Short mmCIF file of the C-alpha atoms (twelve columns), coordinates in Angstrom:
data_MODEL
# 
_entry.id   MODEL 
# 
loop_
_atom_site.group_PDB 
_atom_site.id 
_atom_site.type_symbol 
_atom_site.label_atom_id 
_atom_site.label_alt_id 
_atom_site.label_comp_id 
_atom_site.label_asym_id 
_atom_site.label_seq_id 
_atom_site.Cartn_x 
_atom_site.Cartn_y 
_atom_site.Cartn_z 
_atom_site.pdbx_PDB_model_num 
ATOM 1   C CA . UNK A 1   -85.591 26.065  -59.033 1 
ATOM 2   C CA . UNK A 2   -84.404 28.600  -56.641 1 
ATOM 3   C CA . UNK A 3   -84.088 26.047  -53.998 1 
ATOM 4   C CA . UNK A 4   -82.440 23.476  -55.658 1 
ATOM 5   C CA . UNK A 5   -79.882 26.615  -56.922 1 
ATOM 6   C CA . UNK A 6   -79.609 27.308  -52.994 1 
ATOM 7   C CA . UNK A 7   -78.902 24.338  -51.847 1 
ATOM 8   C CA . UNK A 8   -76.125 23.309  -54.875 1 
ATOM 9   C CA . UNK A 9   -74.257 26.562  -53.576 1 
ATOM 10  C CA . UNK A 10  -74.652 25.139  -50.106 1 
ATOM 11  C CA . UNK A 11  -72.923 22.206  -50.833 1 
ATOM 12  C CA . UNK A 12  -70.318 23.479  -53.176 1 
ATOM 13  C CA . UNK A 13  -69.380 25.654  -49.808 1 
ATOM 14  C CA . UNK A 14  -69.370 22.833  -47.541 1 
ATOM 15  C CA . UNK A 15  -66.729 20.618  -49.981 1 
ATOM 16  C CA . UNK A 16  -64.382 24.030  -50.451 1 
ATOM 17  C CA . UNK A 17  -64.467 24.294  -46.599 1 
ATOM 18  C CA . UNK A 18  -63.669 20.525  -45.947 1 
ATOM 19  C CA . UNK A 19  -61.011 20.836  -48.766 1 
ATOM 20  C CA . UNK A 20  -59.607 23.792  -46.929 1 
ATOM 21  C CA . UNK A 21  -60.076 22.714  -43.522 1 
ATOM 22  C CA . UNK A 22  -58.555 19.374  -44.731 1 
ATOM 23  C CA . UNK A 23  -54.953 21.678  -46.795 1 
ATOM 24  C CA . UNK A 24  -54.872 23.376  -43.478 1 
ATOM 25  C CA . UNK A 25  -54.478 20.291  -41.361 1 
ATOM 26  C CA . UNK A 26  -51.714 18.863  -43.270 1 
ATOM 27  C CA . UNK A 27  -49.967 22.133  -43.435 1 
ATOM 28  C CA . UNK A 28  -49.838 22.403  -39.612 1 
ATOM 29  C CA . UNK A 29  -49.171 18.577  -39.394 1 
ATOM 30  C CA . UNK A 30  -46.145 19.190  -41.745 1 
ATOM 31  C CA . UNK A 31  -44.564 22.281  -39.523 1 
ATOM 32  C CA . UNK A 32  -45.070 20.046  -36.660 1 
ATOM 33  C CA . UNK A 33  -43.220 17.195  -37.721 1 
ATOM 34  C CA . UNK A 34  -40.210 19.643  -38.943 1 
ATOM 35  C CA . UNK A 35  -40.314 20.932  -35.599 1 
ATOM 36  C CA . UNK A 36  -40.286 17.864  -33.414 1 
ATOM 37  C CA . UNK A 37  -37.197 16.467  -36.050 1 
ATOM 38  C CA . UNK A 38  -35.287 19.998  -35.143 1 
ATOM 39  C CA . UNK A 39  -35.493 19.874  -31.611 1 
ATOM 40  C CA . UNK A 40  -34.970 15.920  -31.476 1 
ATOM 41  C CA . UNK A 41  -31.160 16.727  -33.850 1 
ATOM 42  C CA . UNK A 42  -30.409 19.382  -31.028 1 
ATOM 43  C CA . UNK A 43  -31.110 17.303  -28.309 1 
ATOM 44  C CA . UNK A 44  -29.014 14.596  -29.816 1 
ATOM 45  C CA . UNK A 45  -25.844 16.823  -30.736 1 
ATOM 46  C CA . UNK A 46  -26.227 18.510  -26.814 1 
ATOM 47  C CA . UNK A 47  -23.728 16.766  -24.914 1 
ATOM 48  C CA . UNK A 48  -25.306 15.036  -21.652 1 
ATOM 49  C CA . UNK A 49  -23.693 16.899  -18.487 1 
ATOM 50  C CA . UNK A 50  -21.609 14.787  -16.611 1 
ATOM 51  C CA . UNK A 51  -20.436 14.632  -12.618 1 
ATOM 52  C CA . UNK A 52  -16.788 14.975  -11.784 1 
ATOM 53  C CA . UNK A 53  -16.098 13.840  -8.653  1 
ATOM 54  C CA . UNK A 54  -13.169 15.535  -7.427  1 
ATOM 55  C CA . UNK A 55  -10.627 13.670  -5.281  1 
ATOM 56  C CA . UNK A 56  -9.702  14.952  -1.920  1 
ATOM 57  C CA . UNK A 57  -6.490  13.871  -0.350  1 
ATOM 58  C CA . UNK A 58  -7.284  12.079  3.561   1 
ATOM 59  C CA . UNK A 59  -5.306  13.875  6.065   1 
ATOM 60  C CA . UNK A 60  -2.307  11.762  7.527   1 
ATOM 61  C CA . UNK A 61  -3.079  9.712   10.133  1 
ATOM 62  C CA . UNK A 62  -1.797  11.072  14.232  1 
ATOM 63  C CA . UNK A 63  0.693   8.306   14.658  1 
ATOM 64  C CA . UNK A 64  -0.039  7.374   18.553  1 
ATOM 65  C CA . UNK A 65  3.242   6.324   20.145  1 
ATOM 66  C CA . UNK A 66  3.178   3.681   23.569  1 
ATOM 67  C CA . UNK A 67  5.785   5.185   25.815  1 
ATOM 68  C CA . UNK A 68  7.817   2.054   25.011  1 
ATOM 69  C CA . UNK A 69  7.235   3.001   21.282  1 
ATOM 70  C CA . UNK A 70  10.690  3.103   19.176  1 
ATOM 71  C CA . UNK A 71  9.408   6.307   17.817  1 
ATOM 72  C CA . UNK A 72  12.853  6.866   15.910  1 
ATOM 73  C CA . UNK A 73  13.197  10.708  17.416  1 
ATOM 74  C CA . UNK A 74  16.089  10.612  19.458  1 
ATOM 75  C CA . UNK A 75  18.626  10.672  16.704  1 
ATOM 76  C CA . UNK A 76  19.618  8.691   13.467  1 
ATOM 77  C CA . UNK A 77  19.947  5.549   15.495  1 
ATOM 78  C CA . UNK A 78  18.550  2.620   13.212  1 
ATOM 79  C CA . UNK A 79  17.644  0.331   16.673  1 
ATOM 80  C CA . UNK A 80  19.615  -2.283  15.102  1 
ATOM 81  C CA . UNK A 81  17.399  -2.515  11.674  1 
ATOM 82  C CA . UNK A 82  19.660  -3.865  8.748   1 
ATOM 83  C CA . UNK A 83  19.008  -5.777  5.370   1 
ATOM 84  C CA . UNK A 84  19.008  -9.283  4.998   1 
ATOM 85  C CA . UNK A 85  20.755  -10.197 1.795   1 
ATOM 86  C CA . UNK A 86  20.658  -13.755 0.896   1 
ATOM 87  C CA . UNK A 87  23.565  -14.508 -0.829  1 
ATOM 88  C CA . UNK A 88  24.474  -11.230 -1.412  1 
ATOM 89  C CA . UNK A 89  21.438  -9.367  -2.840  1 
ATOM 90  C CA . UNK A 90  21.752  -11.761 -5.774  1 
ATOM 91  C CA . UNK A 91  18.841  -13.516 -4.751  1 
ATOM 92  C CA . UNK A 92  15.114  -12.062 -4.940  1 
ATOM 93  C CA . UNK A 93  16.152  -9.865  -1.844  1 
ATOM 94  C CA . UNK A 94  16.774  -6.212  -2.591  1 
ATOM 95  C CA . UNK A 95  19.670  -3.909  -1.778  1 
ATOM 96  C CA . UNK A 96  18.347  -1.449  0.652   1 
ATOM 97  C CA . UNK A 97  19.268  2.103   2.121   1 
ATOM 98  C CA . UNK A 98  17.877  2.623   5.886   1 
ATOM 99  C CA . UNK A 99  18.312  6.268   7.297   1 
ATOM 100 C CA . UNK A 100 16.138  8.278   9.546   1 
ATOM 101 C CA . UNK A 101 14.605  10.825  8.054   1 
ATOM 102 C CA . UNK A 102 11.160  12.862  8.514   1 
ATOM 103 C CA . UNK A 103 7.755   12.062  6.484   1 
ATOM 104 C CA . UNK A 104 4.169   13.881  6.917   1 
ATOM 105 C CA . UNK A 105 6.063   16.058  10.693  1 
ATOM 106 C CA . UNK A 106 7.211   12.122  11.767  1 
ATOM 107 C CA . UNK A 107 11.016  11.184  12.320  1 
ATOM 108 C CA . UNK A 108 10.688  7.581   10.975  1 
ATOM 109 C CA . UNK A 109 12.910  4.731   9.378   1 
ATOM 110 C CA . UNK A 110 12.982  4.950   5.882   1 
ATOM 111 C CA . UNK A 111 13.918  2.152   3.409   1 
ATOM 112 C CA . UNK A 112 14.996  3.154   0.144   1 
ATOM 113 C CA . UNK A 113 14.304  -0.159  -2.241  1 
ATOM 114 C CA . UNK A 114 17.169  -0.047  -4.457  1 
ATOM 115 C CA . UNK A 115 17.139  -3.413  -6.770  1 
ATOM 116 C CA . UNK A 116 14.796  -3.609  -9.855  1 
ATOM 117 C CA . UNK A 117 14.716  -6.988  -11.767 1 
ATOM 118 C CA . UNK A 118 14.266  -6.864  -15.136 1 
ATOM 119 C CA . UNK A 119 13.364  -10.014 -16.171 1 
ATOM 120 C CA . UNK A 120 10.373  -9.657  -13.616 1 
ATOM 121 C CA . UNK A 121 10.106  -5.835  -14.147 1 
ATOM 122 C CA . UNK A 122 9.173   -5.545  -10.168 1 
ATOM 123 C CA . UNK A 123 11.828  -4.012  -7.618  1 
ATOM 124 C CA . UNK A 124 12.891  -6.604  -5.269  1 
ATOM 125 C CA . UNK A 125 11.747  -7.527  -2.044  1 
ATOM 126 C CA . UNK A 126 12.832  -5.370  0.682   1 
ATOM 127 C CA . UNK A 127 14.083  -7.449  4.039   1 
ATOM 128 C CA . UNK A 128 14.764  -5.527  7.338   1 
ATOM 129 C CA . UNK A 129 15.613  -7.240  10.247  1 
ATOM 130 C CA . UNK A 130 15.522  -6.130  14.199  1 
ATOM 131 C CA . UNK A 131 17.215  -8.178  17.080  1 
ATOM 132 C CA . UNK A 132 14.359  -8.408  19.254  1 
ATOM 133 C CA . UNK A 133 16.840  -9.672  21.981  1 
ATOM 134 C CA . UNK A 134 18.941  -6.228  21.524  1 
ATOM 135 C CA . UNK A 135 16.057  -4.008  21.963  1 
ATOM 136 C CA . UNK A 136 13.967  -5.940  24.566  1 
ATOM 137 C CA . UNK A 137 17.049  -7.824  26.702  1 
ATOM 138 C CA . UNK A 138 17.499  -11.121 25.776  1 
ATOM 139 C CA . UNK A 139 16.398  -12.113 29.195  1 
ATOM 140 C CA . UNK A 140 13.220  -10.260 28.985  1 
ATOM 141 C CA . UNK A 141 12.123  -12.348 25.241  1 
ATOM 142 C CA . UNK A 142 9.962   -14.927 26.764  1 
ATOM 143 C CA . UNK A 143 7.585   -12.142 27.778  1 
ATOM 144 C CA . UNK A 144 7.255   -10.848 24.117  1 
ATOM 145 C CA . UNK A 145 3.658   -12.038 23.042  1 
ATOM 146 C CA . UNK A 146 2.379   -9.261  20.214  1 
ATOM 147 C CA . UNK A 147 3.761   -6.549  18.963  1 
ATOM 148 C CA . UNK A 148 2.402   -3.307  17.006  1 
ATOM 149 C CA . UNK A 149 3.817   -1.205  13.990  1 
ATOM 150 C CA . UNK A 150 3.218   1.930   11.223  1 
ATOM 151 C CA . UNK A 151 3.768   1.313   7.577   1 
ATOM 152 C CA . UNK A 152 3.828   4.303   5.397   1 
ATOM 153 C CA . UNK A 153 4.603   3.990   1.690   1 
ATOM 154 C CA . UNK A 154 5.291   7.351   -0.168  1 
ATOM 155 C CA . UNK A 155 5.805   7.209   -4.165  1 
ATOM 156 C CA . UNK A 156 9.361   7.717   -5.239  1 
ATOM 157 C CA . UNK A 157 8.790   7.754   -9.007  1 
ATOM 158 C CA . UNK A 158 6.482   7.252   -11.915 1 
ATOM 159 C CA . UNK A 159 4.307   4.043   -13.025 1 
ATOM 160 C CA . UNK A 160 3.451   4.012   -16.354 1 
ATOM 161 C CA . UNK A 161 -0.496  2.844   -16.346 1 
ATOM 162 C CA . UNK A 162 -2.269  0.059   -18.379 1 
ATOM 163 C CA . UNK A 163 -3.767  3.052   -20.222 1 
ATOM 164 C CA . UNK A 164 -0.134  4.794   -20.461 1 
ATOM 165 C CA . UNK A 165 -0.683  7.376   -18.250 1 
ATOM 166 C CA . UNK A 166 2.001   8.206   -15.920 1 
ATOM 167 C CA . UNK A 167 1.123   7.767   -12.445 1 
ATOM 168 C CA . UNK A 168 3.148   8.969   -9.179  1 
ATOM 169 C CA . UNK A 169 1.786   7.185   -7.054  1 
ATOM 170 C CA . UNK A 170 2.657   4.603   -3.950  1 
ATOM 171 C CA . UNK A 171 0.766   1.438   -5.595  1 
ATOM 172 C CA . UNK A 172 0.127   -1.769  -3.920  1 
ATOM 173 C CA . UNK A 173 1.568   -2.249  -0.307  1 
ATOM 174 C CA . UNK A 174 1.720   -6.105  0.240   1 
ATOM 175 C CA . UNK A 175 4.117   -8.331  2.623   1 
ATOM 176 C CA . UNK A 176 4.246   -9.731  5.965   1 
ATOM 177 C CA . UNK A 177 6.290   -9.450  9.139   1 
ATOM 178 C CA . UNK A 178 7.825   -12.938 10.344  1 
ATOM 179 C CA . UNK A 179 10.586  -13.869 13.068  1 
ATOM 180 C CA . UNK A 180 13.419  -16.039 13.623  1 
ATOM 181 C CA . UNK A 181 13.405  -17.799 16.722  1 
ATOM 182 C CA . UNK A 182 13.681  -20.983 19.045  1 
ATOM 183 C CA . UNK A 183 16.652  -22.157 21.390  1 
ATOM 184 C CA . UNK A 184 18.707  -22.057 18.456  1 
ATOM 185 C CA . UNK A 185 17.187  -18.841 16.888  1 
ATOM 186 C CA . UNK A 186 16.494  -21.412 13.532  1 
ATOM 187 C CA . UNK A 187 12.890  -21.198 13.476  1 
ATOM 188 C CA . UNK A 188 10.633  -19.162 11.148  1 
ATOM 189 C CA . UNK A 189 7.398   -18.271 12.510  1 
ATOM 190 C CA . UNK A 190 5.105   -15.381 11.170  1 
ATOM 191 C CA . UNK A 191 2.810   -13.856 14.275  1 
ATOM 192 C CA . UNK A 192 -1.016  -13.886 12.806  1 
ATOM 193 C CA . UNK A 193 -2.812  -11.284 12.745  1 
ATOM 194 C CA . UNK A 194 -2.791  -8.176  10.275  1 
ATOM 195 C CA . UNK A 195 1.127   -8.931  10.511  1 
ATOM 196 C CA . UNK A 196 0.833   -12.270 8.802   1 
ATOM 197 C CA . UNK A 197 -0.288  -10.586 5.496   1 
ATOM 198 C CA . UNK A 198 -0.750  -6.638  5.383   1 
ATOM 199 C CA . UNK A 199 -2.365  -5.387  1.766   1 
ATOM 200 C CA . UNK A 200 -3.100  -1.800  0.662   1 
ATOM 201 C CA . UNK A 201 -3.193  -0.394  -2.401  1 
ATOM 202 C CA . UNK A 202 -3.612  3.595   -3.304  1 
ATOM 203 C CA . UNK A 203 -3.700  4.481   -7.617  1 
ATOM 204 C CA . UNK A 204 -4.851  8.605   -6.754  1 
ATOM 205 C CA . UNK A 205 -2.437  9.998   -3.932  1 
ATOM 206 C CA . UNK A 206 1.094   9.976   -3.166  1 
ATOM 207 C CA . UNK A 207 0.734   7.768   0.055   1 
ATOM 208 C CA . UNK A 208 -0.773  4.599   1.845   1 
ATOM 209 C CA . UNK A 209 -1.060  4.092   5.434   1 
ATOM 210 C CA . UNK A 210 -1.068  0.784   7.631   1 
ATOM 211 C CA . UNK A 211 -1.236  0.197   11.254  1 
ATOM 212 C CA . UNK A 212 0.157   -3.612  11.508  1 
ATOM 213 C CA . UNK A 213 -0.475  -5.883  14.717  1 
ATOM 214 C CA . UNK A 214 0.535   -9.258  15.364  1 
ATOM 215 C CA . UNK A 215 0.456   -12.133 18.010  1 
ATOM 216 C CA . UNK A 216 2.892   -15.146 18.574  1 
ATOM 217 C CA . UNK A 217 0.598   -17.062 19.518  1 
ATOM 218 C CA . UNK A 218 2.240   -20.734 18.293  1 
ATOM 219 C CA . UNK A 219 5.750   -20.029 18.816  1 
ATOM 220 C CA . UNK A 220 7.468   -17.598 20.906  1 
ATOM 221 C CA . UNK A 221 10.599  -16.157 22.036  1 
ATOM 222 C CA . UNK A 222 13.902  -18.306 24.232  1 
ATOM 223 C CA . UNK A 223 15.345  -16.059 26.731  1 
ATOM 224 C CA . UNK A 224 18.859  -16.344 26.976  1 
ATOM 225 C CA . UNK A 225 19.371  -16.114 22.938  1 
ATOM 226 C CA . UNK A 226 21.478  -13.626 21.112  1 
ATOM 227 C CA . UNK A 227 19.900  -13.623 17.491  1 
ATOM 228 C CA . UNK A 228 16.030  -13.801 17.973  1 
ATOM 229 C CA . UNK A 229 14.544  -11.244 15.539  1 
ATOM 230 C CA . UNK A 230 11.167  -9.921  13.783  1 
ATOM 231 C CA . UNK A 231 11.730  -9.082  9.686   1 
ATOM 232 C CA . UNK A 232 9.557   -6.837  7.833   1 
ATOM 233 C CA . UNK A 233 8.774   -7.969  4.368   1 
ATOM 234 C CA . UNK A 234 7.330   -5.778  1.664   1 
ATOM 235 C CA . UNK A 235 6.501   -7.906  -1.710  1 
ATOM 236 C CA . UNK A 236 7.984   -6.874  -5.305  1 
ATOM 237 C CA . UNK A 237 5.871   -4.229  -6.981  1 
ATOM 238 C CA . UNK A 238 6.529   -2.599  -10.481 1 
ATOM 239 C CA . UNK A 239 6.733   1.156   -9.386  1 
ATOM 240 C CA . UNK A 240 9.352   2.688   -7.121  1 
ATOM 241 C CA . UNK A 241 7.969   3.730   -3.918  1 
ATOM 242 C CA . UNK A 242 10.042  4.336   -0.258  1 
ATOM 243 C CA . UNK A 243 8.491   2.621   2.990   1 
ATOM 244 C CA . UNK A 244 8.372   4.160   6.138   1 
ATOM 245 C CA . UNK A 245 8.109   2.407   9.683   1 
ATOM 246 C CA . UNK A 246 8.022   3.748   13.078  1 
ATOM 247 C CA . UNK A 247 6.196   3.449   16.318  1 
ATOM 248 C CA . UNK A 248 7.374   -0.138  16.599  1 
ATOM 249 C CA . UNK A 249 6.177   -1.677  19.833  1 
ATOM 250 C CA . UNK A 250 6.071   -5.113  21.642  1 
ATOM 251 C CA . UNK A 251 3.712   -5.997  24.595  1 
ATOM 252 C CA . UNK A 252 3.269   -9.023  27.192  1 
ATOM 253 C CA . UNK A 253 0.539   -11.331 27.080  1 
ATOM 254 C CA . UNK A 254 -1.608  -8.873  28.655  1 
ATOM 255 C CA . UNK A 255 -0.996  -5.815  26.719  1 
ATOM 256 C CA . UNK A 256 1.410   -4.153  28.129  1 
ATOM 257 C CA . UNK A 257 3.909   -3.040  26.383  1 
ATOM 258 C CA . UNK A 258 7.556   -3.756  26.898  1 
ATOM 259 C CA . UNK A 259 10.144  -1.256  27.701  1 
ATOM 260 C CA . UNK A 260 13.054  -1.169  25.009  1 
ATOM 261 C CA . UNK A 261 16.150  -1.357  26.616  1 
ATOM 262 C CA . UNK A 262 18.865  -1.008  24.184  1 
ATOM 263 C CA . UNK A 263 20.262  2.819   23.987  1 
ATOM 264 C CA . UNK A 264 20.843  4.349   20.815  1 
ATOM 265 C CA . UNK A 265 24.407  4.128   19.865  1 
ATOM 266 C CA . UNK A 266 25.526  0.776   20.931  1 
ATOM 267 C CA . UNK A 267 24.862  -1.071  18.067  1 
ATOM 268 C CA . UNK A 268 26.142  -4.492  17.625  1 
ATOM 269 C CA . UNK A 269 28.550  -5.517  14.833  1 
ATOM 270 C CA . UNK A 270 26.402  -6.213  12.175  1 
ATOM 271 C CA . UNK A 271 23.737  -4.023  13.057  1 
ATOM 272 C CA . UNK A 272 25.254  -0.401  12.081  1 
ATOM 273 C CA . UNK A 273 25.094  -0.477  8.454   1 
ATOM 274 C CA . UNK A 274 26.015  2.743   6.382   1 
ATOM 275 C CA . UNK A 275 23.426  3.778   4.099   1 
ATOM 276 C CA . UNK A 276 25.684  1.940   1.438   1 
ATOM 277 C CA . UNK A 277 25.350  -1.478  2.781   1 
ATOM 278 C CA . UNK A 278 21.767  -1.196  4.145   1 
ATOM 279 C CA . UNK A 279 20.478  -2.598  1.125   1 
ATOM 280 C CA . UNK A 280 17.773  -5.641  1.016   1 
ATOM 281 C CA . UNK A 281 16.330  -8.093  -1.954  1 
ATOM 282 C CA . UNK A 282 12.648  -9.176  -2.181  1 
ATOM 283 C CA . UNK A 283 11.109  -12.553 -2.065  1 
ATOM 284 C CA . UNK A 284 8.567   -13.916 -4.702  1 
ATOM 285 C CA . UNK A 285 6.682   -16.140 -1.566  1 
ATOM 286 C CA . UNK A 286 6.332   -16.644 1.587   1 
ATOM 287 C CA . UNK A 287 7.946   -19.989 1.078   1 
ATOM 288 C CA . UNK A 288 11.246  -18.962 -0.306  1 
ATOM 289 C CA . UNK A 289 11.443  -16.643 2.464   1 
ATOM 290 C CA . UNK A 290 11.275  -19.027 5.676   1 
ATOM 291 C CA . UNK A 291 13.467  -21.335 3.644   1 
ATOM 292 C CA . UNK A 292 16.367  -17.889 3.200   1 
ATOM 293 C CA . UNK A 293 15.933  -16.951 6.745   1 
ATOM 294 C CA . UNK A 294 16.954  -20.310 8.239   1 
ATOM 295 C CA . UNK A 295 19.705  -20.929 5.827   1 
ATOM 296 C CA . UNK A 296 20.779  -17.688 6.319   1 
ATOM 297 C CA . UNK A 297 20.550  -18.090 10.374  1 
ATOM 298 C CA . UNK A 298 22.075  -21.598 10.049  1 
ATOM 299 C CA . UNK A 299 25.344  -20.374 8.141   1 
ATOM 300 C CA . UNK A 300 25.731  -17.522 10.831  1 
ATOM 301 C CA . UNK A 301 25.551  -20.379 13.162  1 
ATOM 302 C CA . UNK A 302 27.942  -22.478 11.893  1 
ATOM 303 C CA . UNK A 303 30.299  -19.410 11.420  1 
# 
């Protein structure tokens, strides 16, 4: 009797201890799963850290000038740039104003864009035009082969984003260099190379940089002509923002360069133009612009 008492005490133990071994498991499984829903709703509402990459302005470029470079530091002498304007800036060429002025410790010709069409809402395309036979001789324009150049565009006021913000910034640099030329100075050729189409574009800093080459390589130069010229083109763009040449050189077919021989001060008629009538349109293509330049050059002719 004793035993069997014994051994129903036994077992009444053994169920108590399985019942509380078994409360105390789900007790600590219950604190656990609070805890791992806690720390799951903090990691969720702690932000995730984030990089900022902070922008850092390049350093302007050292602007290496040939000694035959027009370098544009021997005075306010424009080297006989002017602006072309196709029937009187009415066309999709833009009123310009050239000067000489300094940009980034370099003397260099500005142009001053001055037309914005509305009904595109771009500023026009600025044309400026050099007589090649003033600054190299005309007898001297069959050796002309390739010539070199420095485009710097500087932001001149804001551009209102996709997003709305208000950017000052330069934008997108796009155009081409061409020139007028044959016997009777009618012909519009564009020298390949980085010259036949230039594109930069800069959204972060106030300026963009180009170095522009380009060969004649089809085409060239007639000595003994008086209106042979190379025209820098920039196309329209919606912000305002001032271009800045210089270093403008021209070399022979083996890379020499050229020596310029026209002297600052004696330019032509036609070629000194007061910041008031330096003024230039743009052109929507390439097209339209050969076609302007050889109506333009046939009228002077006919004059």
């Amino acid at each position: 009797m004793k035993k069997k008492l014994i051994a129903l005490f036994v077992a009444a133990g053994m169920i108590l201890s399985v019942v509380s071994c078994g409360n105390k498991t789900a007790e600590e499984s219950s604190q656990t799963e609070e805890t791992t829903a806690v720390t799951t709703a903090v990691r969720e509402e702690t932000p995730a850290e984030t990089t900022v990459t902070e922008l850092v302005e390049p350093d302007y470029p050292v602007l290496a000038a040939d000694e035959n470079s027009i370098t544009f530091n021997d005075g306010d002498d424009l080297y006989t740039a002017h602006c072309d304007g196709y029937k009187n800036f009415e066309d999709d060429e833009s009123d310009c104003r050239l000067s000489v002025a300094e940009y980034k410790g370099e003397r260099q010709l500005k142009i001053e864009v001055l037309d914005f069409d509305e009904k595109s809402g771009m500023y026009k395309v600025p044309k400026i035009v050099f007589d090649v036979d003033e600054l190299v001789g005309s007898e001297n324009l069959s050796k002309v082969k390739s010539f070199s150049c420095d485009i710097t565009q500087v932001a001149a006021g804001e551009f209102e984003g996709e997003d709305g913000e208000m950017l000052f910034v330069p934008g997108n640099l796009m155009g081409t260099f061409g020139s007028v030329l044959g016997e009777d100075c009618d012909e519009w050729y564009e020298p390949t190379g980085s010259s036949n189409s230039y594109a930069k574009e800069e959204w972060n800093f106030e300026w963009e940089y180009l170095h522009v080459e380009g060969k004649w390589l089809i085409k060239g130069f007639v000595d003994g002509t008086e209106n042979s010229t190379l025209v820098f083109l920039r196309w329209g763009i919606p912000n305002q923002a001032d271009i800045y040449l210089d270093n403008l050189t021209f070399y022979d077919e083996d890379g020499n360069s050229i020596p310029i021989v026209y002297t600052p001060g004696m330019a032509s008629e036609g070629t000194e133009a007061s910041p008031e009538e330096t003024e230039i349109s743009p052109e929507d293509t390439q097209e339209d612009t050969e076609v302007s330049s050889d109506e333009e050059k046939s009228e002077e002719d006919t004059e």
